[in-house]
């Protein structure tokens, strides 16, 4: 049963039942947009082994890159909490913004005027067609929760984020909070 409807700014927590899905197993996705046309989000807890300088050598930085999702993984996206510094940003909710002028972002990083606690970069995004997300919710692939962290979501440890959400959900989810990522290892 779906108790909360998807909306910009909500979190999608992967149900334990989607074991084996490389992109979404144990994922926490921030919904950046949701409408009748579809939904877009970014996986918040799947860092890659890349830094921004690996992708854009002229930007010397150790900003971590995250796997945003399986769609358009050859494109770089970013969310942030400094719209006063980055023009053309679009508010997601709760002080979190999506996109903006990348030339400005590049300059801010080079001048050390923006930190990793203020911006997060992603290769790709998570996307759903107009009714696809609702179908996945009805199939119990996701749990929708409010983003109680708002713009402080960047401070959540990617290692424990999904586990913490399982504990918060309680009930049958508590069992999954301590299960190995691959149950065959048990």
XYZ file of N, CA and C in Angstrom:
558
model
N 0.844 -1.186 0.000
C 0.000 0.000 0.000
C 0.891 1.251 0.000
N 0.569 2.178 -0.877
C 1.321 3.424 -0.985
C 0.687 4.434 -0.040
N 1.455 4.889 0.963
C 0.885 5.825 1.922
C 1.231 7.272 1.580
N 2.347 7.498 0.913
C 2.783 8.829 0.547
C 2.967 8.859 -0.961
N 2.450 9.873 -1.603
C 2.575 9.982 -3.057
C 3.916 10.608 -3.427
N 4.499 10.213 -4.568
C 5.773 10.806 -4.977
C 5.626 12.301 -5.237
N 6.648 13.037 -4.846
C 6.662 14.477 -5.025
C 8.105 14.955 -5.017
N 8.360 16.081 -5.678
C 9.700 16.681 -5.649
C 10.186 16.777 -4.215
N 11.421 16.354 -3.999
C 12.014 16.465 -2.682
C 11.848 15.249 -1.798
N 10.922 14.356 -2.128
C 10.763 13.132 -1.350
C 11.914 12.173 -1.633
N 12.100 11.218 -0.746
C 13.103 10.176 -0.936
C 12.418 8.869 -1.311
N 13.024 8.168 -2.250
C 12.596 6.813 -2.580
C 13.610 5.870 -1.946
N 13.133 4.973 -1.115
C 13.996 4.001 -0.458
C 13.742 2.656 -1.131
N 14.809 2.058 -1.656
C 14.661 0.772 -2.348
C 14.214 -0.298 -1.364
N 13.186 -1.019 -1.747
C 12.731 -2.154 -0.947
C 13.816 -3.232 -0.977
N 13.948 -3.985 0.085
C 14.927 -5.079 0.084
C 14.680 -6.094 -1.034
N 13.471 -6.146 -1.551
C 13.127 -7.131 -2.582
C 13.778 -6.862 -3.929
N 14.394 -5.704 -4.142
C 15.006 -5.457 -5.445
C 16.491 -5.827 -5.456
N 16.799 -6.901 -4.736
C 18.154 -7.459 -4.728
C 18.513 -7.838 -6.160
N 19.721 -7.574 -6.547
C 20.184 -7.954 -7.878
C 20.093 -6.828 -8.892
N 19.324 -5.787 -8.606
C 19.267 -4.642 -9.495
C 20.505 -3.801 -9.218
N 21.461 -3.824 -10.137
C 22.754 -3.193 -9.916
C 22.615 -1.712 -9.565
N 21.746 -1.009 -10.252
C 21.596 0.425 -10.007
C 20.881 0.737 -8.703
N 19.820 -0.007 -8.419
C 18.936 0.416 -7.336
C 18.989 -0.424 -6.063
N 19.718 -1.517 -6.043
C 19.826 -2.303 -4.819
C 20.342 -1.417 -3.685
N 19.578 -1.324 -2.618
C 19.918 -0.537 -1.428
C 20.125 0.952 -1.719
N 19.358 1.472 -2.641
C 19.487 2.880 -3.028
C 18.553 3.780 -2.240
N 19.010 5.023 -2.059
C 18.181 6.104 -1.541
C 18.212 7.176 -2.628
N 17.053 7.453 -3.224
C 16.949 8.368 -4.358
C 16.212 9.632 -3.938
N 16.814 10.777 -4.226
C 16.150 12.061 -4.018
C 15.384 12.398 -5.293
N 14.059 12.554 -5.188
C 13.256 12.933 -6.355
C 13.461 14.413 -6.646
N 14.021 14.714 -7.808
C 14.273 16.098 -8.206
C 13.083 16.686 -8.945
N 12.268 15.824 -9.544
C 11.087 16.283 -10.276
C 10.094 15.143 -10.362
N 8.816 15.484 -10.300
C 7.753 14.494 -10.475
C 6.547 15.214 -11.051
N 6.042 14.691 -12.169
C 4.862 15.273 -12.807
C 4.153 14.173 -13.579
N 3.096 14.556 -14.286
C 2.367 13.587 -15.120
C 3.236 13.051 -16.256
N 4.277 13.798 -16.624
C 5.167 13.367 -17.709
C 6.207 12.351 -17.246
N 6.492 12.292 -15.941
C 7.470 11.350 -15.431
C 8.174 11.865 -14.195
N 9.223 11.158 -13.807
C 9.962 11.493 -12.590
C 11.454 11.411 -12.855
N 12.204 12.253 -12.146
C 13.661 12.278 -12.229
C 14.198 12.335 -10.810
N 15.252 11.556 -10.565
C 15.878 11.578 -9.249
C 17.351 11.257 -9.343
N 18.024 11.361 -8.206
C 19.451 11.082 -8.118
C 19.711 10.156 -6.938
N 20.468 9.093 -7.172
C 20.826 8.161 -6.105
C 21.838 8.856 -5.203
N 21.516 8.965 -3.940
C 22.339 9.736 -3.012
C 23.438 8.925 -2.339
N 23.380 7.602 -2.435
C 24.308 6.788 -1.642
C 25.136 5.801 -2.466
N 25.436 6.147 -3.715
C 26.238 5.247 -4.556
C 27.424 6.015 -5.159
N 28.465 6.256 -4.371
C 29.630 6.959 -4.925
C 30.363 6.088 -5.936
N 30.941 6.738 -6.908
C 31.767 6.051 -7.900
C 33.234 6.234 -7.504
N 34.104 5.624 -8.226
C 35.532 5.747 -7.919
C 36.175 6.873 -8.719
N 35.387 7.893 -9.016
C 35.864 9.036 -9.789
C 35.754 10.312 -8.969
N 36.608 11.249 -9.334
C 36.541 12.596 -8.791
C 36.266 13.536 -9.953
N 35.817 14.731 -9.659
C 35.498 15.699 -10.708
C 36.694 15.930 -11.629
N 37.889 15.968 -11.066
C 39.094 16.189 -11.883
C 39.368 15.034 -12.848
N 38.859 13.836 -12.570
C 39.005 12.709 -13.501
C 38.167 12.932 -14.755
N 37.044 13.595 -14.595
C 36.131 13.828 -15.712
C 36.410 15.149 -16.418
N 36.821 16.141 -15.651
C 37.100 17.469 -16.193
C 38.473 17.896 -15.659
N 39.538 17.517 -16.358
C 40.898 17.752 -15.850
C 41.219 19.212 -15.527
N 40.604 20.165 -16.221
C 40.904 21.570 -15.935
C 40.342 22.040 -14.594
N 39.498 21.213 -13.972
C 39.000 21.516 -12.627
C 39.733 20.584 -11.666
N 40.766 21.094 -11.059
C 41.533 20.289 -10.116
C 40.787 20.248 -8.787
N 40.132 19.121 -8.526
C 39.381 19.002 -7.279
C 39.212 17.540 -6.908
N 38.932 17.323 -5.643
C 38.675 15.968 -5.171
C 37.186 15.777 -4.865
N 36.327 16.542 -5.549
C 34.887 16.383 -5.374
C 34.496 15.000 -5.906
N 33.871 14.195 -5.055
C 33.460 12.838 -5.398
C 32.323 12.873 -6.422
N 32.300 11.875 -7.286
C 31.219 11.708 -8.258
C 30.358 10.528 -7.815
N 29.047 10.689 -7.878
C 28.100 9.642 -7.493
C 27.393 9.101 -8.733
N 26.925 7.860 -8.624
C 26.096 7.257 -9.656
C 24.686 7.799 -9.439
N 24.237 8.671 -10.341
C 22.907 9.262 -10.194
C 21.796 8.329 -10.607
N 22.132 7.355 -11.448
C 21.144 6.404 -11.936
C 21.539 5.899 -13.302
N 20.751 5.002 -13.839
C 21.136 4.327 -15.086
C 20.876 5.117 -16.375
N 20.272 6.291 -16.289
C 19.926 7.055 -17.493
C 21.008 8.095 -17.779
N 21.434 8.172 -19.031
C 22.410 9.173 -19.496
C 23.660 9.231 -18.611
N 24.281 8.083 -18.407
C 25.447 8.025 -17.533
C 26.699 8.664 -18.139
N 26.585 9.180 -19.336
C 27.708 9.916 -19.914
C 27.553 11.426 -19.698
N 26.531 11.829 -18.940
C 26.305 13.244 -18.628
C 26.500 13.496 -17.147
N 27.051 14.676 -16.841
C 27.294 15.087 -15.466
C 26.163 16.008 -15.005
N 25.622 15.721 -13.828
C 24.553 16.515 -13.230
C 24.998 16.942 -11.837
N 24.352 17.955 -11.295
C 24.687 18.354 -9.928
C 23.478 18.941 -9.224
N 23.468 18.719 -7.911
C 22.498 19.369 -7.040
C 23.311 20.116 -5.986
N 22.710 21.147 -5.413
C 23.467 21.994 -4.489
C 22.529 22.729 -3.550
N 23.132 23.483 -2.641
C 22.345 24.286 -1.705
C 22.825 25.732 -1.658
N 23.377 26.208 -2.782
C 23.875 27.590 -2.853
C 23.323 28.321 -4.089
N 22.005 28.490 -4.180
C 21.429 29.137 -5.359
C 21.846 30.598 -5.491
N 22.239 31.203 -4.385
C 22.691 32.594 -4.428
C 24.041 32.715 -5.143
N 24.757 31.598 -5.283
C 26.041 31.593 -5.985
C 25.943 31.051 -7.410
N 24.932 30.213 -7.670
C 24.826 29.525 -8.967
C 23.542 29.960 -9.671
N 23.669 30.826 -10.696
C 22.482 31.275 -11.431
C 21.791 30.126 -12.175
N 20.529 30.312 -12.431
C 19.694 29.395 -13.213
C 19.451 28.059 -12.525
N 19.543 28.031 -11.210
C 19.248 26.822 -10.442
C 17.740 26.656 -10.318
N 17.307 25.410 -10.198
C 15.887 25.107 -10.035
C 15.706 24.446 -8.667
N 14.810 25.010 -7.857
C 14.621 24.439 -6.521
C 13.914 23.090 -6.603
N 14.476 22.135 -5.883
C 13.832 20.830 -5.728
C 12.868 20.967 -4.552
N 13.414 21.239 -3.377
C 12.636 21.545 -2.169
C 13.584 21.655 -0.994
N 13.123 22.271 0.078
C 13.862 22.327 1.324
C 15.275 22.869 1.218
N 15.510 23.803 0.291
C 16.835 24.387 0.167
C 17.808 23.610 -0.699
N 17.301 22.624 -1.447
C 18.138 21.863 -2.379
C 17.766 22.292 -3.794
N 18.796 22.531 -4.605
C 18.607 23.017 -5.969
C 19.300 22.093 -6.953
N 18.794 22.126 -8.182
C 19.286 21.260 -9.248
C 19.828 22.139 -10.359
N 21.028 21.807 -10.829
C 21.605 22.458 -11.998
C 21.941 23.920 -11.796
N 22.145 24.564 -12.920
C 22.543 25.968 -12.926
C 23.705 26.156 -13.881
N 24.302 27.304 -13.833
C 25.385 27.688 -14.737
C 26.678 26.955 -14.362
N 27.076 25.965 -15.179
C 28.250 25.155 -14.848
C 29.544 25.959 -14.933
N 29.612 26.963 -15.796
C 30.806 27.797 -15.864
C 31.027 28.495 -14.521
N 29.955 28.920 -13.894
C 30.048 29.547 -12.577
C 30.497 28.512 -11.539
N 29.939 27.308 -11.608
C 30.328 26.235 -10.683
C 31.821 25.964 -10.809
N 32.294 25.859 -12.032
C 33.709 25.607 -12.283
C 34.577 26.692 -11.641
N 34.197 27.932 -11.835
C 34.947 29.057 -11.257
C 34.903 29.006 -9.734
N 33.742 28.722 -9.162
C 33.609 28.657 -7.700
C 34.503 27.571 -7.111
N 34.590 26.444 -7.792
C 35.459 25.362 -7.307
C 36.923 25.783 -7.401
N 37.310 26.352 -8.536
C 38.697 26.794 -8.719
C 39.099 27.839 -7.689
N 38.152 28.679 -7.277
C 38.432 29.742 -6.298
C 38.164 29.298 -4.857
N 37.860 27.998 -4.681
C 37.557 27.432 -3.347
C 36.419 28.164 -2.647
N 35.409 28.557 -3.420
C 34.265 29.276 -2.859
C 33.034 28.382 -2.714
N 33.211 27.094 -3.005
C 32.140 26.124 -2.831
C 32.783 24.829 -2.336
N 32.095 24.148 -1.428
C 32.662 22.942 -0.828
C 31.817 21.713 -1.162
N 32.372 20.545 -0.855
C 31.644 19.300 -1.102
C 30.398 19.189 -0.239
N 30.328 19.932 0.836
C 29.129 19.896 1.671
C 28.014 20.771 1.079
N 28.324 21.494 -0.018
C 27.340 22.376 -0.645
C 26.884 21.911 -2.024
N 27.588 20.947 -2.608
C 27.266 20.509 -3.966
C 27.610 19.036 -4.110
N 26.840 18.337 -4.931
C 27.117 16.927 -5.209
C 26.949 16.682 -6.704
N 27.907 15.950 -7.275
C 27.925 15.651 -8.699
C 27.532 14.203 -8.961
N 26.846 13.990 -10.088
C 26.349 12.666 -10.456
C 26.620 12.384 -11.934
N 26.976 11.146 -12.223
C 26.953 10.670 -13.608
C 25.606 9.991 -13.770
N 24.825 10.481 -14.703
C 23.511 9.913 -14.954
C 22.471 10.338 -13.939
N 21.252 9.882 -14.201
C 20.139 10.146 -13.294
C 19.193 8.966 -13.316
N 18.256 8.959 -12.415
C 17.217 7.938 -12.361
C 15.967 8.548 -12.979
N 15.382 7.854 -13.920
C 14.217 8.401 -14.607
C 13.115 7.380 -14.779
N 11.887 7.861 -14.724
C 10.715 7.021 -14.887
C 9.750 7.707 -15.840
N 9.139 6.950 -16.745
C 8.105 7.476 -17.631
C 6.867 7.842 -16.805
N 5.876 8.403 -17.480
C 4.732 9.004 -16.793
C 4.106 8.145 -15.694
N 3.893 6.868 -15.899
C 3.241 6.053 -14.870
C 4.154 4.954 -14.322
N 5.377 4.917 -14.805
C 6.303 3.856 -14.421
C 6.604 3.844 -12.922
N 6.861 5.007 -12.333
C 7.165 5.045 -10.903
C 5.978 4.549 -10.090
N 4.770 4.963 -10.442
C 3.588 4.490 -9.711
C 3.444 2.977 -9.821
N 3.754 2.416 -10.990
C 3.703 0.961 -11.153
C 4.737 0.280 -10.261
N 5.927 0.861 -10.164
C 6.965 0.286 -9.301
C 6.580 0.415 -7.829
N 5.888 1.494 -7.472
C 5.415 1.650 -6.098
C 4.348 0.604 -5.774
N 3.453 0.375 -6.715
C 2.406 -0.637 -6.516
C 3.001 -2.037 -6.434
N 4.149 -2.258 -7.094
C 4.833 -3.551 -7.065
C 5.747 -3.667 -5.835
N 5.670 -2.684 -4.950
C 6.469 -2.661 -3.717
C 7.977 -2.693 -3.979
N 8.419 -1.913 -4.960
C 9.854 -1.781 -5.223
C 10.459 -0.631 -4.434
N 9.622 0.308 -4.005
C 10.090 1.511 -3.318
C 9.185 1.851 -2.145
N 9.765 2.540 -1.181
C 9.015 3.176 -0.100
C 9.298 4.666 -0.240
N 8.262 5.478 -0.186
C 8.430 6.932 -0.261
C 8.423 7.491 1.158
N 9.409 8.351 1.438
C 9.450 9.026 2.739
C 9.759 10.498 2.507
N 9.411 11.310 3.480
C 9.773 12.725 3.446
C 11.285 12.839 3.566
N 11.848 13.889 3.001
C 13.263 14.174 3.184
C 13.395 15.052 4.424
N 13.482 14.411 5.567
C 13.587 15.142 6.827
C 14.918 15.872 6.965
N 15.888 15.502 6.143
C 17.220 16.104 6.216
C 17.270 17.436 5.482
N 16.334 17.622 4.542
C 16.302 18.781 3.656
C 17.688 19.003 3.069
N 18.227 20.220 3.152
C 19.502 20.485 2.494
C 20.689 19.844 3.210
N 20.482 19.307 4.391
C 21.561 18.621 5.102
C 21.745 17.178 4.645
N 21.022 16.779 3.612
C 21.118 15.422 3.095
C 22.540 15.105 2.612
N 23.292 16.122 2.204
C 24.666 15.893 1.747
C 25.553 15.362 2.869
N 25.162 15.593 4.100
C 25.953 15.144 5.235
C 25.700 13.694 5.625
N 24.740 13.039 4.995
C 24.436 11.644 5.326
C 25.539 10.731 4.791
N 25.936 9.779 5.598
C 26.957 8.815 5.191
C 26.375 7.868 4.152
N 27.008 7.803 2.992
C 26.492 6.919 1.950
C 26.592 5.457 2.366
N 27.548 5.129 3.235
C 27.734 3.741 3.672
C 26.552 3.208 4.466
N 25.921 4.065 5.247
C 24.875 3.608 6.164
C 23.493 4.189 5.880
N 23.368 4.989 4.844
C 22.109 5.706 4.591
C 20.919 4.746 4.446
N 21.051 3.745 3.580
C 19.946 2.808 3.346
C 19.622 2.049 4.625
N 20.651 1.587 5.322
C 20.450 0.835 6.563
C 19.705 1.693 7.588
N 20.083 2.952 7.720
C 19.412 3.857 8.655
C 17.938 4.011 8.309
N 17.634 4.080 7.015
C 16.232 4.218 6.602
C 15.456 2.935 6.917
N 16.098 1.765 6.773
C 15.432 0.501 7.124
C 15.096 0.488 8.619
N 16.027 0.938 9.441
C 15.800 0.982 10.886
C 14.668 1.955 11.212
N 14.653 3.118 10.567
C 13.590 4.106 10.801
C 12.224 3.562 10.398
N 12.181 2.788 9.297
C 10.912 2.216 8.852
C 10.409 1.169 9.843
N 11.340 0.505 10.526
C 10.980 -0.455 11.572
C 10.270 -1.688 11.051
N 9.608 -2.397 11.952
C 8.862 -3.599 11.599
C 9.711 -4.610 10.860
N 9.176 -5.125 9.756
C 9.882 -6.143 8.969
C 11.175 -5.610 8.354
N 11.311 -4.299 8.238
C 12.520 -3.716 7.653
C 13.734 -3.846 8.581
N 13.483 -3.971 9.887
C 14.599 -4.108 10.828
C 15.468 -5.314 10.503
N 14.856 -6.399 10.114
C 15.597 -7.606 9.747
C 16.566 -7.323 8.612
N 16.120 -6.535 7.631
C 16.945 -6.247 6.457
C 18.088 -5.285 6.760
N 17.955 -4.509 7.813
C 18.990 -3.521 8.113
C 20.340 -4.163 8.410
N 20.348 -5.402 8.888
C 21.600 -6.084 9.190
C 21.933 -7.213 8.228
N 21.095 -7.412 7.229
C 21.351 -8.487 6.256
C 22.510 -8.087 5.343
N 23.293 -9.068 4.888
C 24.375 -8.733 3.941
C 23.789 -8.235 2.630
N 24.562 -7.420 1.925
C 24.080 -6.880 0.647
C 23.713 -8.009 -0.307
N 24.502 -9.054 -0.316
C 24.204 -10.220 -1.122
C 23.833 -11.342 -0.158
N 22.532 -11.720 -0.071
C 22.084 -12.715 0.904
C 22.760 -14.078 0.751
N 23.326 -14.372 -0.404
C 24.007 -15.666 -0.567
C 25.278 -15.732 0.265
N 25.764 -14.581 0.761
C 26.941 -14.553 1.629
C 26.601 -14.917 3.058
N 25.330 -15.013 3.373
C 24.890 -15.272 4.743
C 25.157 -16.697 5.152
